mmCIF file of C-alpha atoms and ligand atoms in Angstrom:
data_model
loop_
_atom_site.group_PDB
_atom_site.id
_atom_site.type_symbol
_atom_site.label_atom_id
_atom_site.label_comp_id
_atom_site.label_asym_id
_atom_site.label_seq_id
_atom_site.Cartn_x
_atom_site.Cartn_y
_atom_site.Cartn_z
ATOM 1 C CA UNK A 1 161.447 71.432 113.968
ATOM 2 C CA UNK A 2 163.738 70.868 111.083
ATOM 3 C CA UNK A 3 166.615 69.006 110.691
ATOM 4 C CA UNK A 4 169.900 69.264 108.936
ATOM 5 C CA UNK A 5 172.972 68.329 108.051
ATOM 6 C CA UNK A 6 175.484 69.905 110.380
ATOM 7 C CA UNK A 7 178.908 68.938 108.804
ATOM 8 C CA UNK A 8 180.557 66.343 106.408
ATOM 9 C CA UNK A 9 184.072 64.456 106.168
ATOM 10 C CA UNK A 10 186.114 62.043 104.531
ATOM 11 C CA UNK A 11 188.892 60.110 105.009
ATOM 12 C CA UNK A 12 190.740 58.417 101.752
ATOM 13 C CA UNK A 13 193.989 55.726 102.389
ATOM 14 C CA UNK A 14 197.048 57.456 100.480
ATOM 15 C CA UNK A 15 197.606 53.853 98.533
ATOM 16 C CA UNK A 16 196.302 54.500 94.740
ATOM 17 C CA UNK A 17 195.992 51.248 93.181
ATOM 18 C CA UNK A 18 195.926 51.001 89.785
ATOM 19 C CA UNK A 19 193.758 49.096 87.015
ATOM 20 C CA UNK A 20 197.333 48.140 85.666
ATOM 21 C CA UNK A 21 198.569 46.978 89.439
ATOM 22 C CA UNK A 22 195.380 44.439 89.358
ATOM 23 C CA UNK A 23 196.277 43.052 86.083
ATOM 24 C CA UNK A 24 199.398 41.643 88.025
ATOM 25 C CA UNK A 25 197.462 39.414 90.074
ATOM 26 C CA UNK A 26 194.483 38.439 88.395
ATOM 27 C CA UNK A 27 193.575 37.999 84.768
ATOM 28 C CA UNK A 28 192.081 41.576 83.638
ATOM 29 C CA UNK A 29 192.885 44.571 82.291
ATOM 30 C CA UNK A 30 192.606 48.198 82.245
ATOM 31 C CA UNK A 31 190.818 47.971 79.103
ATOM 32 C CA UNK A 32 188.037 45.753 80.538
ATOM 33 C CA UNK A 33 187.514 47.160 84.125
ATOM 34 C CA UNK A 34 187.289 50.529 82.367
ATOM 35 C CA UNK A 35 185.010 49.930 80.027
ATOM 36 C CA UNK A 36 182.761 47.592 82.126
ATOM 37 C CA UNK A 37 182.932 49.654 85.376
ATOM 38 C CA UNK A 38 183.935 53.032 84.699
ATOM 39 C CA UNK A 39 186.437 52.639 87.766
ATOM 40 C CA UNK A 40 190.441 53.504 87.150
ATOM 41 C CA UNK A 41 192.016 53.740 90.488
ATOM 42 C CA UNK A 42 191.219 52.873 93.776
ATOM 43 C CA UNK A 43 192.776 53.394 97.624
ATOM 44 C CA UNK A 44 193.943 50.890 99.674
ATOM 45 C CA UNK A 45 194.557 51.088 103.213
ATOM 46 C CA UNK A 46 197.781 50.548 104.509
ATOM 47 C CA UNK A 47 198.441 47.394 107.170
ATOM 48 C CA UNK A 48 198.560 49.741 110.060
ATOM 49 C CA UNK A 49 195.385 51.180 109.265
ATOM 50 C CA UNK A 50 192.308 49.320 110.547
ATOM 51 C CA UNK A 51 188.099 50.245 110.406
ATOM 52 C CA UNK A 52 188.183 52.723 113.428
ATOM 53 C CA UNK A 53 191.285 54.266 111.916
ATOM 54 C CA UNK A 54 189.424 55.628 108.921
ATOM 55 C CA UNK A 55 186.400 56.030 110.679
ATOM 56 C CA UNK A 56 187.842 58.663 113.186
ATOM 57 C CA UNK A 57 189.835 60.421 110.800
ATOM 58 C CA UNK A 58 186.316 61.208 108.595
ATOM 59 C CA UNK A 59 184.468 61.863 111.960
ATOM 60 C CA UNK A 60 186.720 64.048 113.392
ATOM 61 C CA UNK A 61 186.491 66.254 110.021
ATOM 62 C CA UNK A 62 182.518 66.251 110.037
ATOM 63 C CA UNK A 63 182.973 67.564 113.769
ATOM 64 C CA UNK A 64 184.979 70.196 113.034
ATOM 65 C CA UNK A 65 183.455 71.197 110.267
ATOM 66 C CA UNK A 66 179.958 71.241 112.017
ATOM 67 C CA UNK A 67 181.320 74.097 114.507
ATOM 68 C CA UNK A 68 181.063 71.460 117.246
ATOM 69 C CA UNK A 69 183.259 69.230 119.612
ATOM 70 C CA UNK A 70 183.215 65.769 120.200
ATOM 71 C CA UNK A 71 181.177 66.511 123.446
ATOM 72 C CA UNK A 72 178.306 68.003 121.627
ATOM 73 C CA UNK A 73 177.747 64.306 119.956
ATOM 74 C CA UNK A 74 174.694 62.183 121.904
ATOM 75 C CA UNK A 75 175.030 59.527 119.695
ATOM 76 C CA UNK A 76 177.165 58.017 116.796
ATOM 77 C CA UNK A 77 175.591 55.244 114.324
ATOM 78 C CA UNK A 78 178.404 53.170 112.296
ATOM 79 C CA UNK A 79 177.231 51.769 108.597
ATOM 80 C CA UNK A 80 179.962 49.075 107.618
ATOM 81 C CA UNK A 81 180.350 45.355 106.143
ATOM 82 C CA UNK A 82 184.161 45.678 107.535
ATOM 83 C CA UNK A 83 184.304 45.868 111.013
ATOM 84 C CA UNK A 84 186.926 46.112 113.179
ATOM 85 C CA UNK A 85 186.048 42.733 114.550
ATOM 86 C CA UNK A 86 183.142 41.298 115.591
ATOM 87 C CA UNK A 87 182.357 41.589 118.586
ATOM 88 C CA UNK A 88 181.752 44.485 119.863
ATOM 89 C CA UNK A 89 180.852 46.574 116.574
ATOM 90 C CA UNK A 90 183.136 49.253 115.632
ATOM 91 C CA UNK A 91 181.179 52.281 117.038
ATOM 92 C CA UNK A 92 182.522 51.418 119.985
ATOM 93 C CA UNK A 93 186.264 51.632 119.380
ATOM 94 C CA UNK A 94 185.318 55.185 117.937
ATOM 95 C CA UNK A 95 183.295 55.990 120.299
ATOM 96 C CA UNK A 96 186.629 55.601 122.675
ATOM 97 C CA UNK A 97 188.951 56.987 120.077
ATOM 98 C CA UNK A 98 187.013 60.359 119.656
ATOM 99 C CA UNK A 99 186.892 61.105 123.274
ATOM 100 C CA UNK A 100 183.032 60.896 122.673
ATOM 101 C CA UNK A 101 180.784 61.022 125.971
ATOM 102 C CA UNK A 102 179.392 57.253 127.214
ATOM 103 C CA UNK A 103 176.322 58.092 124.606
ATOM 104 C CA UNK A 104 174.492 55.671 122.163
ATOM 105 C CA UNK A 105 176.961 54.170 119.568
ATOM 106 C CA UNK A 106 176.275 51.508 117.693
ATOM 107 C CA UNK A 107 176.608 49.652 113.798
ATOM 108 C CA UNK A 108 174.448 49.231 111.217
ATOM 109 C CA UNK A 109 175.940 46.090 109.823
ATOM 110 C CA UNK A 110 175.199 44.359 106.444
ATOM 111 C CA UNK A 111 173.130 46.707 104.800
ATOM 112 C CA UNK A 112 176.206 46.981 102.498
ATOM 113 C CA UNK A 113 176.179 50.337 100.100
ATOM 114 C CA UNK A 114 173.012 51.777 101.757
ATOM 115 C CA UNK A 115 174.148 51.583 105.079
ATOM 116 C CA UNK A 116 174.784 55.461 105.045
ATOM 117 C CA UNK A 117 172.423 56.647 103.845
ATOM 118 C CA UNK A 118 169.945 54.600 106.076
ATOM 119 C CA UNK A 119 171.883 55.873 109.204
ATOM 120 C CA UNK A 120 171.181 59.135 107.870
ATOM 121 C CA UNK A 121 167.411 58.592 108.161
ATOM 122 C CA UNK A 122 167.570 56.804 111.788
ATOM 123 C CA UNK A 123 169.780 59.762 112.385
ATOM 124 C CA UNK A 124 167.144 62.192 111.465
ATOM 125 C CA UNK A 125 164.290 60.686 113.836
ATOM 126 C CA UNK A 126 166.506 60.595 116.756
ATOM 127 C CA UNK A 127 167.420 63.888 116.676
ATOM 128 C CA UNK A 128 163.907 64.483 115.952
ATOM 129 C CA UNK A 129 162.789 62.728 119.013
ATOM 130 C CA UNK A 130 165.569 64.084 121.321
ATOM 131 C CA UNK A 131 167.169 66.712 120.072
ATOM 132 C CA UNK A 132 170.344 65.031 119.375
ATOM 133 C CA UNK A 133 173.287 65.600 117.462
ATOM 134 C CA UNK A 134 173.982 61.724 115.599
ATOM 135 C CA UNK A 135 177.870 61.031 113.926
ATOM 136 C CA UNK A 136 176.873 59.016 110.994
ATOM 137 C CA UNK A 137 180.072 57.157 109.731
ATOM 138 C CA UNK A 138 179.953 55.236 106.831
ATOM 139 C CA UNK A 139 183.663 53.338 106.334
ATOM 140 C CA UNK A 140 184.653 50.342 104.394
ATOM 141 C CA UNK A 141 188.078 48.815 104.443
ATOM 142 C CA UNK A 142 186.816 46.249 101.499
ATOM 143 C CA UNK A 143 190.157 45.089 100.154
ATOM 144 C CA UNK A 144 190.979 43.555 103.438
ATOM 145 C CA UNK A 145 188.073 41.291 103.606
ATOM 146 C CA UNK A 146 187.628 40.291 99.779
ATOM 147 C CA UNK A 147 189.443 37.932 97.363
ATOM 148 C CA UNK A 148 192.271 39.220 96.237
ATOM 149 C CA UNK A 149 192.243 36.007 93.608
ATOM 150 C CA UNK A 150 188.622 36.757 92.031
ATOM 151 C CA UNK A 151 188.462 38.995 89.325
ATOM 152 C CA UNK A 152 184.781 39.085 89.489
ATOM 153 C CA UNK A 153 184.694 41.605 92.622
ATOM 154 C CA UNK A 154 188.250 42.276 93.706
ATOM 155 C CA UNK A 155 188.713 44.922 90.751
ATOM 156 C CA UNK A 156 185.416 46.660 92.028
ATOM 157 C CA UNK A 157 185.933 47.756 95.554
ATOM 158 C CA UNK A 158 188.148 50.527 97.466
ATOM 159 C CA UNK A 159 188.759 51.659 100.980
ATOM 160 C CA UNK A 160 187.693 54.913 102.565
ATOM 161 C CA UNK A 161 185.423 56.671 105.060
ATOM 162 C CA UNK A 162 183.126 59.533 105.014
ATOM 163 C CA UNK A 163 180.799 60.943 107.721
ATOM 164 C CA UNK A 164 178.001 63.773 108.464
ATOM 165 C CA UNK A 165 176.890 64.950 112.261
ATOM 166 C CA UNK A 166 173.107 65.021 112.110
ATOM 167 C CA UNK A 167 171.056 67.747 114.566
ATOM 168 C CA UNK A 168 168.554 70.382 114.268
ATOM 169 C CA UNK A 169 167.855 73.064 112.275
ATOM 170 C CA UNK A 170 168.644 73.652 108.830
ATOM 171 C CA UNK A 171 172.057 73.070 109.687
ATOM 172 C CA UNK A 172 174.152 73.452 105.999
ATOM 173 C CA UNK A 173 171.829 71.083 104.480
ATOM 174 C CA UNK A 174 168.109 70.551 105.627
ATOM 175 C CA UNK A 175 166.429 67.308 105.302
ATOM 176 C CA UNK A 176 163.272 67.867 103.478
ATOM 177 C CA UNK A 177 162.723 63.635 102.722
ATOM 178 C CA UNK A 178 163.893 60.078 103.578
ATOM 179 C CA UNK A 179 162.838 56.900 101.962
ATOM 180 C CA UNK A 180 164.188 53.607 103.105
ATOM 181 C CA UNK A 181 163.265 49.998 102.109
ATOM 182 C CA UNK A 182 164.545 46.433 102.205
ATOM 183 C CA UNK A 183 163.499 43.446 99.446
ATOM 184 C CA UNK A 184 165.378 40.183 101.790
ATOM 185 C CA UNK A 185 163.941 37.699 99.199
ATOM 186 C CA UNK A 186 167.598 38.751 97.186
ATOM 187 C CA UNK A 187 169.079 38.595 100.024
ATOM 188 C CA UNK A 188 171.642 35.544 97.918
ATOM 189 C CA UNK A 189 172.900 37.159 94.825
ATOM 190 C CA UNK A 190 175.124 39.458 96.736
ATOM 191 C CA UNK A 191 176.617 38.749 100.442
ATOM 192 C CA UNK A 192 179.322 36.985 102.024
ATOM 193 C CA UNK A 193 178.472 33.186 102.932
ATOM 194 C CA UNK A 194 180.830 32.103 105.300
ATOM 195 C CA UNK A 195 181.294 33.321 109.060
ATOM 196 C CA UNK A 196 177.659 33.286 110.444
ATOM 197 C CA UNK A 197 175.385 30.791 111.759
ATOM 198 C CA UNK A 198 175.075 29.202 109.147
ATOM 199 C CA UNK A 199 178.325 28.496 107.726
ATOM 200 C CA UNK A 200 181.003 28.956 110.806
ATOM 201 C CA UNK A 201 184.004 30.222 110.118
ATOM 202 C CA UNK A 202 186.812 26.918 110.115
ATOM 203 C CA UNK A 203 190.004 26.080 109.383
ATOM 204 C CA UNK A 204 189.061 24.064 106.478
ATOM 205 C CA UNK A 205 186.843 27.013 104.881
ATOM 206 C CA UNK A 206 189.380 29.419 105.460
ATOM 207 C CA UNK A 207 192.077 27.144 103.687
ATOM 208 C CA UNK A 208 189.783 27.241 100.239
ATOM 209 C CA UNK A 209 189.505 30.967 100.478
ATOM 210 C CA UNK A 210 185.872 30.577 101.574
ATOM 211 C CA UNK A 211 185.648 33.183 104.141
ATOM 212 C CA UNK A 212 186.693 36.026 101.715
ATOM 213 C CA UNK A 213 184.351 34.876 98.780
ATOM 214 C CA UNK A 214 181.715 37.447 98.173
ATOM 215 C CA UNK A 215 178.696 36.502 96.620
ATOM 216 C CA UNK A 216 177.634 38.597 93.412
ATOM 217 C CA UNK A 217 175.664 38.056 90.495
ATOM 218 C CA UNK A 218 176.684 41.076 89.308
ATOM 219 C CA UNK A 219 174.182 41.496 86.149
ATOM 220 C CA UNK A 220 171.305 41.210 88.003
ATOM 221 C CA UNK A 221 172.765 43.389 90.942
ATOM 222 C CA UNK A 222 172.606 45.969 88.703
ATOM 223 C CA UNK A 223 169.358 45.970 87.487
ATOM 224 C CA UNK A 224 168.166 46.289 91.075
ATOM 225 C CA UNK A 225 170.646 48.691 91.884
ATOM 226 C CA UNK A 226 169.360 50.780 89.215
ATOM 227 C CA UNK A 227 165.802 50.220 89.919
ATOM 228 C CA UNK A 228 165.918 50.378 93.451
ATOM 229 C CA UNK A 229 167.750 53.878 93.242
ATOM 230 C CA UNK A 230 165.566 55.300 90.963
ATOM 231 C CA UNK A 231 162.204 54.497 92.767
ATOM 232 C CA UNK A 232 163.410 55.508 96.222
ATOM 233 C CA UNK A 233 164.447 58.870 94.612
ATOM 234 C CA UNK A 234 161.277 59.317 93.108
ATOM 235 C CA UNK A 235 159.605 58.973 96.184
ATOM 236 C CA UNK A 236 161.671 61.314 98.165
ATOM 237 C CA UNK A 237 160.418 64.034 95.448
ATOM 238 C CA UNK A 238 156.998 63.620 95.330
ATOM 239 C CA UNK A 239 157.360 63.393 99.039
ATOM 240 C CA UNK A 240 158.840 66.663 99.212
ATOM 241 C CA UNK A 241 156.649 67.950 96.323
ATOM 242 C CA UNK A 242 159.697 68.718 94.055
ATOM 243 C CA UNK A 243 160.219 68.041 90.852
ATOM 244 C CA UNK A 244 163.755 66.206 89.240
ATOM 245 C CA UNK A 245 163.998 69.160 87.253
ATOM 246 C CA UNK A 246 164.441 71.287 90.795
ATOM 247 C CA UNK A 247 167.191 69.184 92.158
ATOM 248 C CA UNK A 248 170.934 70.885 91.322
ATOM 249 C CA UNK A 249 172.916 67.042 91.849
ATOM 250 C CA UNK A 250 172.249 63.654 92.012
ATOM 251 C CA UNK A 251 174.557 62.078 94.610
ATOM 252 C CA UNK A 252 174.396 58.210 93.739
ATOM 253 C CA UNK A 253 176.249 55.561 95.020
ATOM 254 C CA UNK A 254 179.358 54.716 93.346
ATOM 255 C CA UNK A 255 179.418 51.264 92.398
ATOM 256 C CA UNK A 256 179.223 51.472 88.132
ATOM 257 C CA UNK A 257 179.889 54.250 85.760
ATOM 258 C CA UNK A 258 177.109 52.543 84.148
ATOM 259 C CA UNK A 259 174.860 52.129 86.827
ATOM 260 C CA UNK A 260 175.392 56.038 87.398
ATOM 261 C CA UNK A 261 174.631 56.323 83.860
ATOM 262 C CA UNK A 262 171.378 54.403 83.851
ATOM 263 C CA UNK A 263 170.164 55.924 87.262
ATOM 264 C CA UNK A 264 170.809 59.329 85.277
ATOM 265 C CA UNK A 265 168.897 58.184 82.578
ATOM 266 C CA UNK A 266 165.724 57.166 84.128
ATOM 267 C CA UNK A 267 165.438 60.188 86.662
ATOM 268 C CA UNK A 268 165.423 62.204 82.924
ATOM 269 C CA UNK A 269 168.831 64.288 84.311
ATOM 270 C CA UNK A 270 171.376 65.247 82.296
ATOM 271 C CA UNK A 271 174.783 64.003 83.028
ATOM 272 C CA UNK A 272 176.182 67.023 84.694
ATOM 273 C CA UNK A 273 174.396 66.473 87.241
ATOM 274 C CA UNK A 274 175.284 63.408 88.553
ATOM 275 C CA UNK A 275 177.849 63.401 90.463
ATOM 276 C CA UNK A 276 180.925 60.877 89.823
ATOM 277 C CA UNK A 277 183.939 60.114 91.242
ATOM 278 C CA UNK A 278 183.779 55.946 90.552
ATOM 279 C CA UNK A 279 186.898 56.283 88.217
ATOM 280 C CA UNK A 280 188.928 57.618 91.018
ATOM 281 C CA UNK A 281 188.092 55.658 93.831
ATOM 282 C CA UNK A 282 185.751 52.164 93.004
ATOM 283 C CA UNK A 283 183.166 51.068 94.882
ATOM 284 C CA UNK A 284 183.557 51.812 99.073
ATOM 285 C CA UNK A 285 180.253 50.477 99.835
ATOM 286 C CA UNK A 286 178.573 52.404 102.689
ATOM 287 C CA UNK A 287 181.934 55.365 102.433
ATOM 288 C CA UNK A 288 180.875 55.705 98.823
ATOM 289 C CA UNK A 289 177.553 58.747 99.383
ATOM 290 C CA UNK A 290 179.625 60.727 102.059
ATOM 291 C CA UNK A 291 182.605 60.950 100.636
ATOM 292 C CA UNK A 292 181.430 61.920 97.192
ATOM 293 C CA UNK A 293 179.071 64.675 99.040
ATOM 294 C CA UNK A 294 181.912 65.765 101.034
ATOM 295 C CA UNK A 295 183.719 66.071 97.310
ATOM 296 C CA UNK A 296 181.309 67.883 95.546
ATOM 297 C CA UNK A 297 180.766 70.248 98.242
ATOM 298 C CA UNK A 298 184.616 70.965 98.029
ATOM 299 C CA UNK A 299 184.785 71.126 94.410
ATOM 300 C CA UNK A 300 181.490 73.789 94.118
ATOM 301 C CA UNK A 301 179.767 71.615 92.317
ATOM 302 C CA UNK A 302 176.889 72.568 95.634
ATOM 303 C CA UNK A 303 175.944 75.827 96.151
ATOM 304 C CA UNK A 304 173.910 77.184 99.082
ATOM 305 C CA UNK A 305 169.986 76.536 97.927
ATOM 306 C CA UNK A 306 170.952 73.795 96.105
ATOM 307 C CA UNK A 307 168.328 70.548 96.267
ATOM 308 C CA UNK A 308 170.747 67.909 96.539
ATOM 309 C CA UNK A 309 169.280 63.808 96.042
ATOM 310 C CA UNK A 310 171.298 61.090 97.689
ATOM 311 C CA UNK A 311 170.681 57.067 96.809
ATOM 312 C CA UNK A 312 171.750 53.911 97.466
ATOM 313 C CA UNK A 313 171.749 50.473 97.121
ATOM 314 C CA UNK A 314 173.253 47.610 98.777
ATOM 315 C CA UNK A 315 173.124 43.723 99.677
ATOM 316 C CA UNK A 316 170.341 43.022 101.401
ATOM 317 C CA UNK A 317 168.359 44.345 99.444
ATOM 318 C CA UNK A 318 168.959 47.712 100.766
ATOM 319 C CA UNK A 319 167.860 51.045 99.405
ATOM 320 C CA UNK A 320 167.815 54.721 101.227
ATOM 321 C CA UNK A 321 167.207 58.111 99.321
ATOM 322 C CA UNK A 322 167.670 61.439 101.239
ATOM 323 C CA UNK A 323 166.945 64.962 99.864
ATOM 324 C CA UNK A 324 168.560 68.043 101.047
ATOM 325 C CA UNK A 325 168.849 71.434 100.629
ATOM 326 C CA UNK A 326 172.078 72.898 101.506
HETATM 327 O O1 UT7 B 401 177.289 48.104 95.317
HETATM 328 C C1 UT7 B 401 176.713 46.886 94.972
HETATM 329 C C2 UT7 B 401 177.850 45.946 94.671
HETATM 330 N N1 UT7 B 401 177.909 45.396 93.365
HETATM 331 C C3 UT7 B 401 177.713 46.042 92.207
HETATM 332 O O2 UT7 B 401 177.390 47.174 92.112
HETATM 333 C C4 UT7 B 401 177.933 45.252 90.949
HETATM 334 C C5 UT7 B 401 176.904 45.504 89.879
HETATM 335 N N2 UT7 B 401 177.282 44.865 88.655
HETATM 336 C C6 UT7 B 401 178.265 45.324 87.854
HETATM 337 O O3 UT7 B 401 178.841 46.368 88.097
HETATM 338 C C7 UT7 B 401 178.603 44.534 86.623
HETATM 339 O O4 UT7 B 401 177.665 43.497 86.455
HETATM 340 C C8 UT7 B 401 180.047 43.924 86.678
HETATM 341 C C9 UT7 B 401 181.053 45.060 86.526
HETATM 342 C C10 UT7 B 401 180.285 43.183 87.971
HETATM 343 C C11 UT7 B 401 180.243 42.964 85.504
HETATM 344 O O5 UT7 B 401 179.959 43.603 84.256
HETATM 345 P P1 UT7 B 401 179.064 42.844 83.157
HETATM 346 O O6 UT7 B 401 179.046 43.699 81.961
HETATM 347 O O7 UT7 B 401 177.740 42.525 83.807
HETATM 348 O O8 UT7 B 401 179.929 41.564 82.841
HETATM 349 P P2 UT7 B 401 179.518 40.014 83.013
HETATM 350 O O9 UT7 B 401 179.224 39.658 84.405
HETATM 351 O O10 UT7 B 401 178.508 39.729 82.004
HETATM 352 O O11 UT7 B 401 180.886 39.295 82.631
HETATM 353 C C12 UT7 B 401 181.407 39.378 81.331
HETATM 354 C C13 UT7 B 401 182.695 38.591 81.225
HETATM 355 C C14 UT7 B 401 182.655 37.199 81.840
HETATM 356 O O12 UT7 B 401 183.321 36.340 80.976
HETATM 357 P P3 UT7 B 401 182.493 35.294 80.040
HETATM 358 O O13 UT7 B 401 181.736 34.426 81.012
HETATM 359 O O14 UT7 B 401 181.590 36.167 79.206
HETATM 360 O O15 UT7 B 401 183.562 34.601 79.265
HETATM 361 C C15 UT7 B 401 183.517 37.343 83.107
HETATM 362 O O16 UT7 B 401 184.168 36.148 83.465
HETATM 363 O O17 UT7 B 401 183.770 39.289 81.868
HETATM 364 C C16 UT7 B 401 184.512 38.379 82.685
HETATM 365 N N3 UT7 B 401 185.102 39.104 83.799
HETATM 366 C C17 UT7 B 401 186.289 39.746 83.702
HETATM 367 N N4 UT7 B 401 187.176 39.853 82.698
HETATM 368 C C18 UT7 B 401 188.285 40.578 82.908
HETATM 369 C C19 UT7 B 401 184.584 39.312 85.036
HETATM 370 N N5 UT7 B 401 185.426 40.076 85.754
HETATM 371 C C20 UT7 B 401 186.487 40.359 84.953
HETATM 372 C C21 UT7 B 401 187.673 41.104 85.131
HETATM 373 N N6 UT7 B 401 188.533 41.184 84.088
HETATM 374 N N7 UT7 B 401 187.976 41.733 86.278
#
């Protein structure tokens, strides 16, 4: 039995923020985030919008454009570092705001930019095992929960959501391979400190800023991010017994023009065919695969027969590859 992607979505805030707009509150400049990042503009969600917000508006696109309704999905899988709150996770205020049946729904929480990508590979074995149709989501509202005074990460990150519905058959895009791994002895040079067990949220942390100070030593985040990326694609081909000079688009996460770049570089593709849309939007974490798969679809930059390579990387470590053909 094969399985597929069904559908895709996206969902991007209407904000555009500037480089120039960031230079107002924090010493930078368009000149440096460009050059260092690659990244020009990002979306910002307005103060109305929460988590579930973005997350239903990608899911309900993936759902229609799968040819289904919400009462064909058995279960619906949630990859964010935002949630809505807490407790309970966020798939289950979309599970209530699609209309969805009383099925499985649940987050994959922490896993940071690979989250999606990951959910698509769960995704794949339980519709495997059951014959199900999974809603993947993978949302970030990231400038609500991050430092608006730290130029080291606030400049980086966007808002938006993306999503795929996951069920058998070839679908618009099979699944031919799936690689997933996790290296937790990194698990400090990227994360969010304060809020846990181990450092309770207080009134005293949150005075000093504490609870929105993300962790990132972002040099050596991106040697891993490019390593990581590159290896778990690499196995995904041999896996499927392709070759990188068979695959039509790399689909990276979008976290560093330069990252892209070096990813590029050591997969031996040529730059058209990695696909980019960093400059337009930043980094949105676990939103950052789907929506720029949902983007090159709609652009043609995918035609039918196309092998199509998806990786991530995220805190955690985290890594996921997935390869398709649409
Ligand atoms: O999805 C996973 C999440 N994280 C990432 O993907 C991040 C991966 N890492 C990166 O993308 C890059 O390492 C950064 C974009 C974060 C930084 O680029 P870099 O070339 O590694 O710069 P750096 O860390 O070496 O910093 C260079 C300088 C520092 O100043 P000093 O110490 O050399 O005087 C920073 O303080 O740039 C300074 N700096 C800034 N300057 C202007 C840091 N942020 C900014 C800023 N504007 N926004």
């Amino acid at each position: 039995m094969s399985v597929g992607l069904l559908g895709l979505g996206a969902y991007l805030p209407e904000r555009i923020m500037t480089n120039a707009e960031w230079a107002e509150y924090v010493d930078t400049s368009d000149e440096w985030i460009t050059s260092r990042t690659g990244i020009h503009r990002r979306r910002v969600a307005a103060a109305d919008q929460n988590t579930a917000d973005l997350a239903v508006a990608a899911a309900e696109q993936a759902i229609a454009d799968s040819g289904l309704t919400v009462a064909d999905i058995d279960e619906i899988i949630v990859a964010t570092d935002t949630p809505e709150v807490y407790i309970p996770d966020t798939a289950s205020f979309v599970q209530t705001r699609l209309g969805a049946r009383e099925v499985p729904a649940y987050d994959l929480g922490g896993s940071g930019c690979a989250g999606f990508v990951l959910g698509l590979d769960i995704a794949r074995s339980r519709a495997l095992a059951n014959d199900r149709r999974v809603l993947v989501i993978g949302v970030e509202l990231l400038t609500r929960l991050m430092n608006w005074q730290d130029r080291n990460t606030c400049v980086l990150f966007g808002d938006a959501a993306g999503a795929a519905v996951v069920g058998a058959g070839p679908g618009m895009a099979e699944i031919l391979a799936a690689n997933a791994g996790t290296d937790g002895t990194r698990s400090d040079i990227l994360g969010l400190e304060v809020g846990g067990t181990r450092m309770p949220f207080t009134e005293e942390r949150a005075r000093q800023g504490l609870h929105k100070e993300i962790v990132m030593h972002g040099r050596e985040v991106f040697r891993e991010a490019v390593r990581r990326m590159t290896a778990a694609s690499m196995d995904v081909l041999e896996q499927a017994g392709v070759g990188i000079e068979d695959v039509a688009l790399v689909v990276p996460h979008q976290a560093n023009q330069r990252i892209l770049d070096a990813v590029g570089d050591r997969l031996g593709v040529p730059p058209e065919k990695v696909f980019v849309n960093v400059h337009e939007y930043g980094n949105t974490g676990s939103a950052s695969v789907p929506v720029a798969l949902w983007e090159a679809r709609a652009q043609g930059r995918i035609q039918p027969g196309d092998l199509v390579l998806l990786t991530a990387f995220g805190a955690g470590f985290h890594w996921a590859a997935l390869l398709v053909r649409f």
